[in-house]
């Protein structure tokens, strides 16, 4: 009986030894196999991770900067709004109208004030004296009109001949107070005189 048991154990041990030997013979270890393409793939993955991290940090920094800029602009806008309210309050106390309708009329009032100021500073004596020096003997003016600002002058009149009209244009061109005379129109009237219209620029400084 003991002998039979030993024989059975020996057979089982032999079979187990054969089985273990076969498994060791056909087993393939993938851990010890060299794969050349894993190194560049690993490097690319690491570079991608670093790039993503840098992009995230850059986005956060830009967001923070944008938020600070918005806060600065909001504070500046609030300061300007407070200044506007203060100006409106002071204008109301002084009796000054700063409404939208008044602001729309302001450019026209400023232009009118400038025209009045220019008329006050305009010397008609110097203008007429210079114009008289440029008029030839056989030519007469019927109207003199100045544009706002006193620099462009419209002259109308009559001359005995075209030569007198030409002499008048030359006299205006050569005079130190006038420049750029332009003969707008001319025609021979019923009386035989040459009727004309001339525009010329007046040098208020006399330069």
mmCIF file of C-alpha atoms in Angstrom:
data_model
loop_
_atom_site.group_PDB
_atom_site.id
_atom_site.type_symbol
_atom_site.label_atom_id
_atom_site.label_comp_id
_atom_site.label_asym_id
_atom_site.label_seq_id
_atom_site.Cartn_x
_atom_site.Cartn_y
_atom_site.Cartn_z
ATOM 1 C CA UNK A 1 0.000 0.000 0.000
ATOM 2 C CA UNK A 2 2.765 2.403 0.931
ATOM 3 C CA UNK A 3 4.620 1.457 -2.172
ATOM 4 C CA UNK A 4 1.590 2.212 -4.384
ATOM 5 C CA UNK A 5 1.200 5.615 -2.717
ATOM 6 C CA UNK A 6 4.836 6.470 -3.377
ATOM 7 C CA UNK A 7 4.474 5.443 -7.010
ATOM 8 C CA UNK A 8 1.412 7.666 -7.406
ATOM 9 C CA UNK A 9 3.125 10.628 -5.828
ATOM 10 C CA UNK A 10 6.114 10.111 -8.092
ATOM 11 C CA UNK A 11 3.927 10.062 -11.173
ATOM 12 C CA UNK A 12 2.134 13.241 -10.138
ATOM 13 C CA UNK A 13 5.453 14.946 -9.464
ATOM 14 C CA UNK A 14 6.784 13.832 -12.845
ATOM 15 C CA UNK A 15 3.708 15.195 -14.627
ATOM 16 C CA UNK A 16 3.970 18.472 -12.772
ATOM 17 C CA UNK A 17 7.618 18.730 -13.677
ATOM 18 C CA UNK A 18 6.795 18.115 -17.333
ATOM 19 C CA UNK A 19 4.002 20.719 -17.235
ATOM 20 C CA UNK A 20 6.201 23.367 -15.614
ATOM 21 C CA UNK A 21 8.963 22.688 -18.108
ATOM 22 C CA UNK A 22 6.610 23.103 -21.032
ATOM 23 C CA UNK A 23 5.208 26.379 -19.701
ATOM 24 C CA UNK A 24 8.694 27.757 -19.189
ATOM 25 C CA UNK A 25 9.652 26.693 -22.690
ATOM 26 C CA UNK A 26 6.684 28.440 -24.454
ATOM 27 C CA UNK A 27 6.426 31.503 -22.152
ATOM 28 C CA UNK A 28 7.452 34.805 -23.777
ATOM 29 C CA UNK A 29 8.441 37.755 -21.599
ATOM 30 C CA UNK A 30 7.412 41.062 -23.198
ATOM 31 C CA UNK A 31 9.076 43.093 -20.466
ATOM 32 C CA UNK A 32 12.575 42.315 -21.687
ATOM 33 C CA UNK A 33 11.887 43.033 -25.375
ATOM 34 C CA UNK A 34 13.382 46.307 -26.756
ATOM 35 C CA UNK A 35 10.945 48.563 -28.658
ATOM 36 C CA UNK A 36 12.758 51.395 -30.429
ATOM 37 C CA UNK A 37 9.623 53.372 -31.221
ATOM 38 C CA UNK A 38 8.570 53.817 -27.589
ATOM 39 C CA UNK A 39 11.266 56.375 -26.814
ATOM 40 C CA UNK A 40 10.160 59.028 -29.414
ATOM 41 C CA UNK A 41 6.513 58.372 -28.529
ATOM 42 C CA UNK A 42 7.294 58.912 -24.863
ATOM 43 C CA UNK A 43 9.246 62.069 -25.671
ATOM 44 C CA UNK A 44 6.357 63.385 -27.805
ATOM 45 C CA UNK A 45 3.869 62.711 -25.019
ATOM 46 C CA UNK A 46 6.065 64.491 -22.501
ATOM 47 C CA UNK A 47 6.509 67.466 -24.837
ATOM 48 C CA UNK A 48 2.731 67.582 -25.407
ATOM 49 C CA UNK A 49 2.105 67.569 -21.672
ATOM 50 C CA UNK A 50 4.606 70.393 -21.163
ATOM 51 C CA UNK A 51 3.015 72.360 -24.003
ATOM 52 C CA UNK A 52 -0.477 71.888 -22.579
ATOM 53 C CA UNK A 53 0.720 73.010 -19.159
ATOM 54 C CA UNK A 54 2.338 76.127 -20.635
ATOM 55 C CA UNK A 55 -0.809 76.907 -22.624
ATOM 56 C CA UNK A 56 -2.921 76.586 -19.493
ATOM 57 C CA UNK A 57 -0.568 78.874 -17.549
ATOM 58 C CA UNK A 58 -0.569 81.423 -20.399
ATOM 59 C CA UNK A 59 -4.380 81.365 -20.587
ATOM 60 C CA UNK A 60 -4.656 81.915 -16.847
ATOM 61 C CA UNK A 61 -2.182 84.811 -17.023
ATOM 62 C CA UNK A 62 -4.073 86.428 -19.894
ATOM 63 C CA UNK A 63 -7.348 86.042 -18.028
ATOM 64 C CA UNK A 64 -5.885 87.696 -14.955
ATOM 65 C CA UNK A 65 -4.453 90.564 -17.024
ATOM 66 C CA UNK A 66 -7.758 91.038 -18.832
ATOM 67 C CA UNK A 67 -9.632 91.101 -15.562
ATOM 68 C CA UNK A 68 -7.260 93.725 -14.171
ATOM 69 C CA UNK A 69 -7.663 95.835 -17.313
ATOM 70 C CA UNK A 70 -11.450 95.641 -17.044
ATOM 71 C CA UNK A 71 -11.267 96.692 -13.405
ATOM 72 C CA UNK A 72 -9.000 99.621 -14.278
ATOM 73 C CA UNK A 73 -11.286 100.777 -17.084
ATOM 74 C CA UNK A 74 -14.338 100.465 -14.843
ATOM 75 C CA UNK A 75 -12.656 102.576 -12.172
ATOM 76 C CA UNK A 76 -11.644 105.205 -14.761
ATOM 77 C CA UNK A 77 -15.168 105.290 -16.194
ATOM 78 C CA UNK A 78 -16.624 105.734 -12.742
ATOM 79 C CA UNK A 79 -14.205 108.592 -12.051
ATOM 80 C CA UNK A 80 -15.172 110.338 -15.303
ATOM 81 C CA UNK A 81 -18.859 109.836 -14.515
ATOM 82 C CA UNK A 82 -18.402 111.435 -11.117
ATOM 83 C CA UNK A 83 -16.568 114.364 -12.704
ATOM 84 C CA UNK A 84 -19.428 114.829 -15.200
ATOM 85 C CA UNK A 85 -21.945 114.842 -12.376
ATOM 86 C CA UNK A 86 -19.855 117.384 -10.488
ATOM 87 C CA UNK A 87 -19.609 119.635 -13.568
ATOM 88 C CA UNK A 88 -23.361 119.392 -14.135
ATOM 89 C CA UNK A 89 -24.025 120.272 -10.518
ATOM 90 C CA UNK A 90 -21.698 123.291 -10.668
ATOM 91 C CA UNK A 91 -23.217 124.425 -13.985
ATOM 92 C CA UNK A 92 -26.720 124.159 -12.504
ATOM 93 C CA UNK A 93 -25.659 126.305 -9.544
ATOM 94 C CA UNK A 94 -24.210 128.891 -11.936
ATOM 95 C CA UNK A 95 -27.350 128.868 -14.076
ATOM 96 C CA UNK A 96 -25.648 127.328 -17.132
ATOM 97 C CA UNK A 97 -27.749 125.039 -19.317
ATOM 98 C CA UNK A 98 -25.846 121.880 -20.300
ATOM 99 C CA UNK A 99 -28.781 119.882 -21.617
ATOM 100 C CA UNK A 100 -28.610 117.964 -24.906
ATOM 101 C CA UNK A 101 -30.601 120.646 -26.718
ATOM 102 C CA UNK A 102 -28.274 123.378 -25.486
ATOM 103 C CA UNK A 103 -25.199 121.361 -26.480
ATOM 104 C CA UNK A 104 -26.611 120.921 -29.992
ATOM 105 C CA UNK A 105 -27.034 124.701 -30.338
ATOM 106 C CA UNK A 106 -23.550 125.373 -28.989
ATOM 107 C CA UNK A 107 -21.636 125.039 -32.339
ATOM 108 C CA UNK A 108 -23.900 127.602 -34.013
ATOM 109 C CA UNK A 109 -23.487 130.011 -31.096
ATOM 110 C CA UNK A 110 -19.713 129.569 -31.166
ATOM 111 C CA UNK A 111 -19.617 130.234 -34.929
ATOM 112 C CA UNK A 112 -21.724 133.387 -34.454
ATOM 113 C CA UNK A 113 -19.437 134.570 -31.667
ATOM 114 C CA UNK A 114 -16.386 133.999 -33.880
ATOM 115 C CA UNK A 115 -17.973 135.983 -36.710
ATOM 116 C CA UNK A 116 -18.763 138.876 -34.388
ATOM 117 C CA UNK A 117 -15.223 138.802 -33.019
ATOM 118 C CA UNK A 118 -13.754 138.801 -36.519
ATOM 119 C CA UNK A 119 -15.960 141.751 -37.507
ATOM 120 C CA UNK A 120 -14.751 143.667 -34.493
ATOM 121 C CA UNK A 121 -11.110 143.010 -35.326
ATOM 122 C CA UNK A 122 -11.552 143.550 -39.085
ATOM 123 C CA UNK A 123 -10.156 146.883 -40.306
ATOM 124 C CA UNK A 124 -12.405 148.250 -43.033
ATOM 125 C CA UNK A 125 -10.152 151.273 -43.400
ATOM 126 C CA UNK A 126 -7.113 149.172 -44.340
ATOM 127 C CA UNK A 127 -9.225 146.965 -46.605
ATOM 128 C CA UNK A 128 -10.824 149.824 -48.556
ATOM 129 C CA UNK A 129 -7.523 151.686 -48.792
ATOM 130 C CA UNK A 130 -5.816 148.671 -50.330
ATOM 131 C CA UNK A 131 -8.730 148.031 -52.685
ATOM 132 C CA UNK A 132 -8.681 151.661 -53.843
ATOM 133 C CA UNK A 133 -5.001 151.325 -54.714
ATOM 134 C CA UNK A 134 -5.727 148.369 -57.002
ATOM 135 C CA UNK A 135 -8.652 149.932 -58.908
ATOM 136 C CA UNK A 136 -7.664 151.515 -62.263
ATOM 137 C CA UNK A 137 -9.150 154.921 -63.216
ATOM 138 C CA UNK A 138 -11.718 153.647 -65.768
ATOM 139 C CA UNK A 139 -13.260 150.976 -63.550
ATOM 140 C CA UNK A 140 -16.011 151.270 -60.943
ATOM 141 C CA UNK A 141 -17.214 148.807 -58.299
ATOM 142 C CA UNK A 142 -20.913 148.343 -57.640
ATOM 143 C CA UNK A 143 -20.743 145.895 -54.688
ATOM 144 C CA UNK A 144 -18.199 144.513 -52.232
ATOM 145 C CA UNK A 145 -19.112 141.414 -50.186
ATOM 146 C CA UNK A 146 -16.892 139.602 -47.696
ATOM 147 C CA UNK A 147 -17.336 135.977 -46.730
ATOM 148 C CA UNK A 148 -17.447 135.123 -43.013
ATOM 149 C CA UNK A 149 -13.882 135.332 -41.781
ATOM 150 C CA UNK A 150 -12.973 138.321 -43.930
ATOM 151 C CA UNK A 151 -10.597 136.485 -46.261
ATOM 152 C CA UNK A 152 -12.645 135.854 -49.419
ATOM 153 C CA UNK A 153 -14.022 138.950 -51.159
ATOM 154 C CA UNK A 154 -16.640 139.088 -53.950
ATOM 155 C CA UNK A 155 -16.432 142.179 -56.158
ATOM 156 C CA UNK A 156 -18.808 143.259 -58.914
ATOM 157 C CA UNK A 157 -18.561 146.325 -61.130
ATOM 158 C CA UNK A 158 -18.062 147.637 -64.639
ATOM 159 C CA UNK A 159 -15.060 148.676 -66.746
ATOM 160 C CA UNK A 160 -14.703 150.703 -69.868
ATOM 161 C CA UNK A 161 -12.819 147.962 -71.734
ATOM 162 C CA UNK A 162 -11.432 144.473 -71.252
ATOM 163 C CA UNK A 163 -7.989 146.013 -70.912
ATOM 164 C CA UNK A 164 -9.176 147.930 -67.845
ATOM 165 C CA UNK A 165 -10.554 144.707 -66.356
ATOM 166 C CA UNK A 166 -7.236 142.957 -67.035
ATOM 167 C CA UNK A 167 -5.370 145.841 -65.417
ATOM 168 C CA UNK A 168 -7.626 145.497 -62.352
ATOM 169 C CA UNK A 169 -6.853 141.754 -62.043
ATOM 170 C CA UNK A 170 -3.130 142.440 -62.399
ATOM 171 C CA UNK A 171 -3.341 145.196 -59.790
ATOM 172 C CA UNK A 172 -5.035 142.857 -57.324
ATOM 173 C CA UNK A 173 -2.427 140.169 -57.944
ATOM 174 C CA UNK A 174 0.462 142.584 -57.445
ATOM 175 C CA UNK A 175 -1.001 144.254 -54.351
ATOM 176 C CA UNK A 176 0.463 142.992 -51.019
ATOM 177 C CA UNK A 177 -2.984 142.726 -49.387
ATOM 178 C CA UNK A 178 -4.666 140.634 -52.095
ATOM 179 C CA UNK A 179 -3.953 137.336 -53.808
ATOM 180 C CA UNK A 180 -5.448 134.813 -56.222
ATOM 181 C CA UNK A 181 -7.960 137.024 -58.111
ATOM 182 C CA UNK A 182 -10.414 134.977 -60.183
ATOM 183 C CA UNK A 183 -12.658 136.448 -62.888
ATOM 184 C CA UNK A 184 -15.939 134.649 -62.238
ATOM 185 C CA UNK A 185 -17.824 136.191 -65.170
ATOM 186 C CA UNK A 186 -17.874 139.192 -67.483
ATOM 187 C CA UNK A 187 -20.135 140.464 -70.246
ATOM 188 C CA UNK A 188 -20.764 143.603 -72.239
ATOM 189 C CA UNK A 189 -23.832 145.367 -70.839
ATOM 190 C CA UNK A 190 -26.477 147.469 -72.622
ATOM 191 C CA UNK A 191 -24.460 150.606 -71.941
ATOM 192 C CA UNK A 192 -21.400 149.140 -73.669
ATOM 193 C CA UNK A 193 -19.492 148.741 -70.401
ATOM 194 C CA UNK A 194 -17.887 145.434 -69.440
ATOM 195 C CA UNK A 195 -19.747 144.119 -66.387
ATOM 196 C CA UNK A 196 -17.755 141.668 -64.281
ATOM 197 C CA UNK A 197 -17.628 139.626 -61.074
ATOM 198 C CA UNK A 198 -14.284 138.910 -59.383
ATOM 199 C CA UNK A 199 -13.374 136.906 -56.303
ATOM 200 C CA UNK A 200 -10.110 137.599 -54.496
ATOM 201 C CA UNK A 201 -8.511 136.608 -51.204
ATOM 202 C CA UNK A 202 -7.652 139.338 -48.762
ATOM 203 C CA UNK A 203 -4.464 139.139 -46.675
ATOM 204 C CA UNK A 204 -5.587 140.519 -43.352
ATOM 205 C CA UNK A 205 -2.052 140.663 -42.063
ATOM 206 C CA UNK A 206 -0.849 142.483 -45.114
ATOM 207 C CA UNK A 207 1.834 139.825 -45.729
#
